[in-house]
Amino acid sequence: MKHIIPIILFLIIGISQFTSAQIPQTMSYQGVLTGIDGSPVPDGTASLTFRLYNSSENGDTLWQETQSVQVTNGIFNVILGSNIPLNLPFDEQYWLGVTISGGTELTPRITLTASPYSLNSHSTIAETEPGQGLTIRDSNGEATHQFSANGDVMHLGIGTFLGGIVSGDTTIVPFDT
């Protein structure tokens, strides 16, 4: 019994690490507001509405939020999703529309590039068939680690490969890089 309590505490701590390490559903955005003549708007606060669409023109509004942002020398910085989470899958192309103080949306819409799509990284972990194992690859597609297991496997650990408990027939093969 006295061995079960430390194991339960270890499991609770380990699970809490996983739940606190969720990917934030936000993204940063910086813009410059200028007048018709191209000069920066005066310093102050602006009410900006941000919308994500599935088309560069028209299309469906998939997400929106309004923020009151500080503008200095025409430049503003916001964290999109800080009021309303960006709960989109980021598995297709999106465009950002910006509206100032309820006016007409600025054109053209901004095409989102690679960084916001990292919000989809949690879904790139593919399930494998039993016995196939798992291969971790670097940015060049080269295998860096391969894991395969036969039988019951339980790995408990906090951090990156810091150890834990392994039972059953387990093979962990690191690749030299």
PDB file of C-alpha atoms in Angstrom:
ATOM      1  CA  MET A   1       0.000   0.000   0.000  1.00  0.00           C
ATOM      2  CA  LYS A   2       2.814   2.434   0.824  1.00  0.00           C
ATOM      3  CA  HIS A   3       4.187   1.907  -2.729  1.00  0.00           C
ATOM      4  CA  ILE A   4       0.842   2.705  -4.364  1.00  0.00           C
ATOM      5  CA  ILE A   5       0.552   6.232  -2.913  1.00  0.00           C
ATOM      6  CA  PRO A   6       3.838   7.491  -4.461  1.00  0.00           C
ATOM      7  CA  ILE A   7       2.842   5.966  -7.815  1.00  0.00           C
ATOM      8  CA  ILE A   8      -0.576   7.674  -7.685  1.00  0.00           C
ATOM      9  CA  LEU A   9       1.055  11.003  -6.782  1.00  0.00           C
ATOM     10  CA  PHE A  10       3.537  10.560  -9.635  1.00  0.00           C
ATOM     11  CA  LEU A  11       0.677   9.888 -12.063  1.00  0.00           C
ATOM     12  CA  ILE A  12      -1.250  12.970 -10.884  1.00  0.00           C
ATOM     13  CA  ILE A  13       1.812  15.189 -11.314  1.00  0.00           C
ATOM     14  CA  GLY A  14       2.535  13.674 -14.734  1.00  0.00           C
ATOM     15  CA  ILE A  15      -1.029  14.145 -15.965  1.00  0.00           C
ATOM     16  CA  SER A  16      -1.101  17.753 -14.746  1.00  0.00           C
ATOM     17  CA  GLN A  17       2.020  18.447 -16.811  1.00  0.00           C
ATOM     18  CA  PHE A  18       0.255  17.224 -19.952  1.00  0.00           C
ATOM     19  CA  THR A  19      -2.887  19.265 -19.338  1.00  0.00           C
ATOM     20  CA  SER A  20      -0.965  22.480 -18.659  1.00  0.00           C
ATOM     21  CA  ALA A  21       1.109  22.097 -21.828  1.00  0.00           C
ATOM     22  CA  GLN A  22      -1.725  22.648 -24.283  1.00  0.00           C
ATOM     23  CA  ILE A  23      -1.078  24.729 -27.373  1.00  0.00           C
ATOM     24  CA  PRO A  24      -2.447  28.247 -26.864  1.00  0.00           C
ATOM     25  CA  GLN A  25      -5.131  28.964 -29.444  1.00  0.00           C
ATOM     26  CA  THR A  26      -3.816  32.458 -30.178  1.00  0.00           C
ATOM     27  CA  MET A  27      -1.550  34.134 -32.713  1.00  0.00           C
ATOM     28  CA  SER A  28       0.244  37.452 -32.796  1.00  0.00           C
ATOM     29  CA  TYR A  29      -0.446  40.053 -35.449  1.00  0.00           C
ATOM     30  CA  GLN A  30       1.178  43.424 -36.098  1.00  0.00           C
ATOM     31  CA  GLY A  31      -0.101  46.043 -38.493  1.00  0.00           C
ATOM     32  CA  VAL A  32       0.379  49.650 -39.544  1.00  0.00           C
ATOM     33  CA  LEU A  33      -2.531  52.055 -39.819  1.00  0.00           C
ATOM     34  CA  THR A  34      -2.042  54.939 -42.236  1.00  0.00           C
ATOM     35  CA  GLY A  35      -4.164  57.739 -43.587  1.00  0.00           C
ATOM     36  CA  ILE A  36      -5.076  58.171 -47.254  1.00  0.00           C
ATOM     37  CA  ASP A  37      -1.795  60.060 -47.790  1.00  0.00           C
ATOM     38  CA  GLY A  38       0.226  57.131 -46.375  1.00  0.00           C
ATOM     39  CA  SER A  39       1.245  58.877 -43.145  1.00  0.00           C
ATOM     40  CA  PRO A  40       0.752  57.014 -39.824  1.00  0.00           C
ATOM     41  CA  VAL A  41      -2.490  57.670 -37.964  1.00  0.00           C
ATOM     42  CA  PRO A  42      -2.128  59.695 -34.739  1.00  0.00           C
ATOM     43  CA  ASP A  43      -1.143  57.864 -31.559  1.00  0.00           C
ATOM     44  CA  GLY A  44      -4.075  56.630 -29.492  1.00  0.00           C
ATOM     45  CA  THR A  45      -6.493  53.763 -29.119  1.00  0.00           C
ATOM     46  CA  ALA A  46      -8.354  52.143 -32.005  1.00  0.00           C
ATOM     47  CA  SER A  47     -11.225  49.667 -32.036  1.00  0.00           C
ATOM     48  CA  LEU A  48     -10.275  46.924 -34.491  1.00  0.00           C
ATOM     49  CA  THR A  49     -12.389  43.948 -35.510  1.00  0.00           C
ATOM     50  CA  PHE A  50     -10.533  40.922 -36.837  1.00  0.00           C
ATOM     51  CA  ARG A  51     -12.226  38.172 -38.846  1.00  0.00           C
ATOM     52  CA  LEU A  52     -10.923  34.941 -40.351  1.00  0.00           C
ATOM     53  CA  TYR A  53     -12.450  33.801 -43.633  1.00  0.00           C
ATOM     54  CA  ASN A  54     -12.178  30.761 -45.866  1.00  0.00           C
ATOM     55  CA  SER A  55     -11.862  32.939 -48.981  1.00  0.00           C
ATOM     56  CA  SER A  56      -9.854  35.970 -50.104  1.00  0.00           C
ATOM     57  CA  GLU A  57     -13.133  37.638 -51.125  1.00  0.00           C
ATOM     58  CA  ASN A  58     -16.627  37.012 -49.760  1.00  0.00           C
ATOM     59  CA  GLY A  59     -16.599  33.540 -48.118  1.00  0.00           C
ATOM     60  CA  ASP A  60     -17.761  32.575 -44.659  1.00  0.00           C
ATOM     61  CA  THR A  61     -16.734  34.365 -41.459  1.00  0.00           C
ATOM     62  CA  LEU A  62     -15.179  31.525 -39.432  1.00  0.00           C
ATOM     63  CA  TRP A  63     -14.027  33.551 -36.412  1.00  0.00           C
ATOM     64  CA  GLN A  64     -14.108  37.149 -35.226  1.00  0.00           C
ATOM     65  CA  GLU A  65     -13.251  39.334 -32.260  1.00  0.00           C
ATOM     66  CA  THR A  66     -12.992  43.053 -31.564  1.00  0.00           C
ATOM     67  CA  GLN A  67     -10.120  44.525 -29.565  1.00  0.00           C
ATOM     68  CA  SER A  68      -9.264  47.988 -28.344  1.00  0.00           C
ATOM     69  CA  VAL A  69      -5.606  48.390 -29.336  1.00  0.00           C
ATOM     70  CA  GLN A  70      -2.926  50.966 -28.640  1.00  0.00           C
ATOM     71  CA  VAL A  71      -1.528  52.591 -31.796  1.00  0.00           C
ATOM     72  CA  THR A  72       1.923  54.251 -31.730  1.00  0.00           C
ATOM     73  CA  ASN A  73       3.343  55.822 -34.901  1.00  0.00           C
ATOM     74  CA  GLY A  74       0.597  53.934 -36.739  1.00  0.00           C
ATOM     75  CA  ILE A  75       1.862  50.554 -35.468  1.00  0.00           C
ATOM     76  CA  PHE A  76      -0.312  48.191 -33.427  1.00  0.00           C
ATOM     77  CA  ASN A  77       0.286  44.726 -31.968  1.00  0.00           C
ATOM     78  CA  VAL A  78      -2.436  42.283 -30.963  1.00  0.00           C
ATOM     79  CA  ILE A  79      -2.808  38.710 -29.847  1.00  0.00           C
ATOM     80  CA  LEU A  80      -5.655  37.293 -31.906  1.00  0.00           C
ATOM     81  CA  GLY A  81      -7.711  34.818 -29.919  1.00  0.00           C
ATOM     82  CA  SER A  82      -7.069  36.533 -26.586  1.00  0.00           C
ATOM     83  CA  ASN A  83     -10.804  37.313 -26.211  1.00  0.00           C
ATOM     84  CA  ILE A  84     -12.342  34.530 -28.300  1.00  0.00           C
ATOM     85  CA  PRO A  85     -10.113  31.449 -28.791  1.00  0.00           C
ATOM     86  CA  LEU A  86      -9.041  30.558 -32.328  1.00  0.00           C
ATOM     87  CA  ASN A  87     -10.804  27.204 -32.268  1.00  0.00           C
ATOM     88  CA  LEU A  88     -10.293  26.532 -35.973  1.00  0.00           C
ATOM     89  CA  PRO A  89      -8.472  23.401 -37.186  1.00  0.00           C
ATOM     90  CA  PHE A  90      -5.984  25.372 -39.382  1.00  0.00           C
ATOM     91  CA  ASP A  91      -6.110  22.593 -41.934  1.00  0.00           C
ATOM     92  CA  GLU A  92      -6.994  24.841 -44.882  1.00  0.00           C
ATOM     93  CA  GLN A  93      -6.125  28.331 -46.152  1.00  0.00           C
ATOM     94  CA  TYR A  94      -7.539  31.280 -44.151  1.00  0.00           C
ATOM     95  CA  TRP A  95      -7.597  35.034 -44.770  1.00  0.00           C
ATOM     96  CA  LEU A  96      -7.640  37.802 -42.144  1.00  0.00           C
ATOM     97  CA  GLY A  97      -9.946  40.778 -42.548  1.00  0.00           C
ATOM     98  CA  VAL A  98      -9.518  43.933 -40.435  1.00  0.00           C
ATOM     99  CA  THR A  99     -12.176  46.581 -39.792  1.00  0.00           C
ATOM    100  CA  ILE A 100     -11.515  49.900 -38.015  1.00  0.00           C
ATOM    101  CA  SER A 101     -14.228  51.245 -35.677  1.00  0.00           C
ATOM    102  CA  GLY A 102     -17.047  49.365 -37.415  1.00  0.00           C
ATOM    103  CA  GLY A 103     -16.225  50.827 -40.839  1.00  0.00           C
ATOM    104  CA  THR A 104     -15.618  49.055 -44.121  1.00  0.00           C
ATOM    105  CA  GLU A 105     -13.218  46.112 -44.052  1.00  0.00           C
ATOM    106  CA  LEU A 106      -9.716  46.973 -45.273  1.00  0.00           C
ATOM    107  CA  THR A 107      -8.709  45.394 -48.562  1.00  0.00           C
ATOM    108  CA  PRO A 108      -7.166  43.173 -49.593  1.00  0.00           C
ATOM    109  CA  ARG A 109      -7.574  40.508 -46.918  1.00  0.00           C
ATOM    110  CA  ILE A 110      -4.312  39.162 -45.536  1.00  0.00           C
ATOM    111  CA  THR A 111      -3.375  35.573 -46.409  1.00  0.00           C
ATOM    112  CA  LEU A 112      -2.245  33.654 -43.327  1.00  0.00           C
ATOM    113  CA  THR A 113       1.158  32.071 -43.786  1.00  0.00           C
ATOM    114  CA  ALA A 114       2.829  29.111 -42.064  1.00  0.00           C
ATOM    115  CA  SER A 115       3.108  30.287 -38.424  1.00  0.00           C
ATOM    116  CA  PRO A 116      -0.605  30.205 -37.510  1.00  0.00           C
ATOM    117  CA  TYR A 117      -0.813  26.738 -39.006  1.00  0.00           C
ATOM    118  CA  SER A 118       1.432  25.441 -36.217  1.00  0.00           C
ATOM    119  CA  LEU A 119      -1.800  25.480 -34.200  1.00  0.00           C
ATOM    120  CA  ASN A 120      -2.570  22.290 -36.146  1.00  0.00           C
ATOM    121  CA  SER A 121       0.612  20.566 -34.915  1.00  0.00           C
ATOM    122  CA  HIS A 122      -1.262  18.593 -32.258  1.00  0.00           C
ATOM    123  CA  SER A 123      -3.122  16.725 -34.992  1.00  0.00           C
ATOM    124  CA  THR A 124       0.006  15.675 -36.886  1.00  0.00           C
ATOM    125  CA  ILE A 125       0.556  12.832 -34.458  1.00  0.00           C
ATOM    126  CA  ALA A 126      -0.747   9.940 -36.509  1.00  0.00           C
ATOM    127  CA  GLU A 127      -1.955   6.711 -35.012  1.00  0.00           C
ATOM    128  CA  THR A 128      -0.106   3.629 -36.158  1.00  0.00           C
ATOM    129  CA  GLU A 129      -1.167   0.034 -36.456  1.00  0.00           C
ATOM    130  CA  PRO A 130      -0.044  -2.296 -33.652  1.00  0.00           C
ATOM    131  CA  GLY A 131       3.559  -3.362 -34.163  1.00  0.00           C
ATOM    132  CA  GLN A 132       4.470  -0.445 -36.440  1.00  0.00           C
ATOM    133  CA  GLY A 133       5.950   1.736 -33.706  1.00  0.00           C
ATOM    134  CA  LEU A 134       6.702   5.428 -33.939  1.00  0.00           C
ATOM    135  CA  THR A 135       9.413   7.273 -35.855  1.00  0.00           C
ATOM    136  CA  ILE A 136      10.407  10.842 -34.976  1.00  0.00           C
ATOM    137  CA  ARG A 137      11.892  12.834 -37.854  1.00  0.00           C
ATOM    138  CA  ASP A 138      13.797  16.119 -37.986  1.00  0.00           C
ATOM    139  CA  SER A 139      12.874  19.038 -40.254  1.00  0.00           C
ATOM    140  CA  ASN A 140      14.705  17.368 -43.169  1.00  0.00           C
ATOM    141  CA  GLY A 141      12.633  14.193 -42.846  1.00  0.00           C
ATOM    142  CA  GLU A 142      15.549  12.183 -41.431  1.00  0.00           C
ATOM    143  CA  ALA A 143      14.647   9.663 -38.709  1.00  0.00           C
ATOM    144  CA  THR A 144      16.142  10.673 -35.361  1.00  0.00           C
ATOM    145  CA  HIS A 145      14.396   8.204 -33.021  1.00  0.00           C
ATOM    146  CA  GLN A 146      12.367   5.073 -33.518  1.00  0.00           C
ATOM    147  CA  PHE A 147      10.195   3.413 -30.914  1.00  0.00           C
ATOM    148  CA  SER A 148       8.613   0.010 -31.210  1.00  0.00           C
ATOM    149  CA  ALA A 149       6.916  -2.034 -28.543  1.00  0.00           C
ATOM    150  CA  ASN A 150       5.563  -5.540 -28.282  1.00  0.00           C
ATOM    151  CA  GLY A 151       3.403  -6.353 -25.292  1.00  0.00           C
ATOM    152  CA  ASP A 152       2.360  -4.093 -22.456  1.00  0.00           C
ATOM    153  CA  VAL A 153       4.283  -0.845 -22.249  1.00  0.00           C
ATOM    154  CA  MET A 154       3.960   1.880 -19.665  1.00  0.00           C
ATOM    155  CA  HIS A 155       6.278   4.882 -19.768  1.00  0.00           C
ATOM    156  CA  LEU A 156       5.972   7.514 -17.084  1.00  0.00           C
ATOM    157  CA  GLY A 157       8.147  10.580 -17.103  1.00  0.00           C
ATOM    158  CA  ILE A 158       8.106  14.329 -17.043  1.00  0.00           C
ATOM    159  CA  GLY A 159      10.148  16.128 -19.657  1.00  0.00           C
ATOM    160  CA  THR A 160      11.872  14.760 -22.699  1.00  0.00           C
ATOM    161  CA  PHE A 161      13.065  11.189 -22.235  1.00  0.00           C
ATOM    162  CA  LEU A 162      13.908  11.733 -18.572  1.00  0.00           C
ATOM    163  CA  GLY A 163      13.234   8.164 -17.608  1.00  0.00           C
ATOM    164  CA  GLY A 164      10.334   6.397 -16.040  1.00  0.00           C
ATOM    165  CA  ILE A 165       8.994   2.897 -15.693  1.00  0.00           C
ATOM    166  CA  VAL A 166       9.038   0.499 -18.622  1.00  0.00           C
ATOM    167  CA  SER A 167       7.523  -2.966 -18.505  1.00  0.00           C
ATOM    168  CA  GLY A 168       6.963  -5.653 -21.118  1.00  0.00           C
ATOM    169  CA  ASP A 169       8.991  -6.203 -24.285  1.00  0.00           C
ATOM    170  CA  THR A 170      10.156  -2.729 -25.275  1.00  0.00           C
ATOM    171  CA  THR A 171      12.725  -1.506 -27.774  1.00  0.00           C
ATOM    172  CA  ILE A 172      13.868   2.109 -27.970  1.00  0.00           C
ATOM    173  CA  VAL A 173      16.382   2.763 -30.741  1.00  0.00           C
ATOM    174  CA  PRO A 174      18.014   6.224 -31.000  1.00  0.00           C
ATOM    175  CA  PHE A 175      19.588   7.160 -34.324  1.00  0.00           C
ATOM    176  CA  ASP A 176      22.994   8.823 -34.398  1.00  0.00           C
ATOM    177  CA  THR A 177      22.782  12.285 -35.954  1.00  0.00           C
TER     178      THR A 177
END
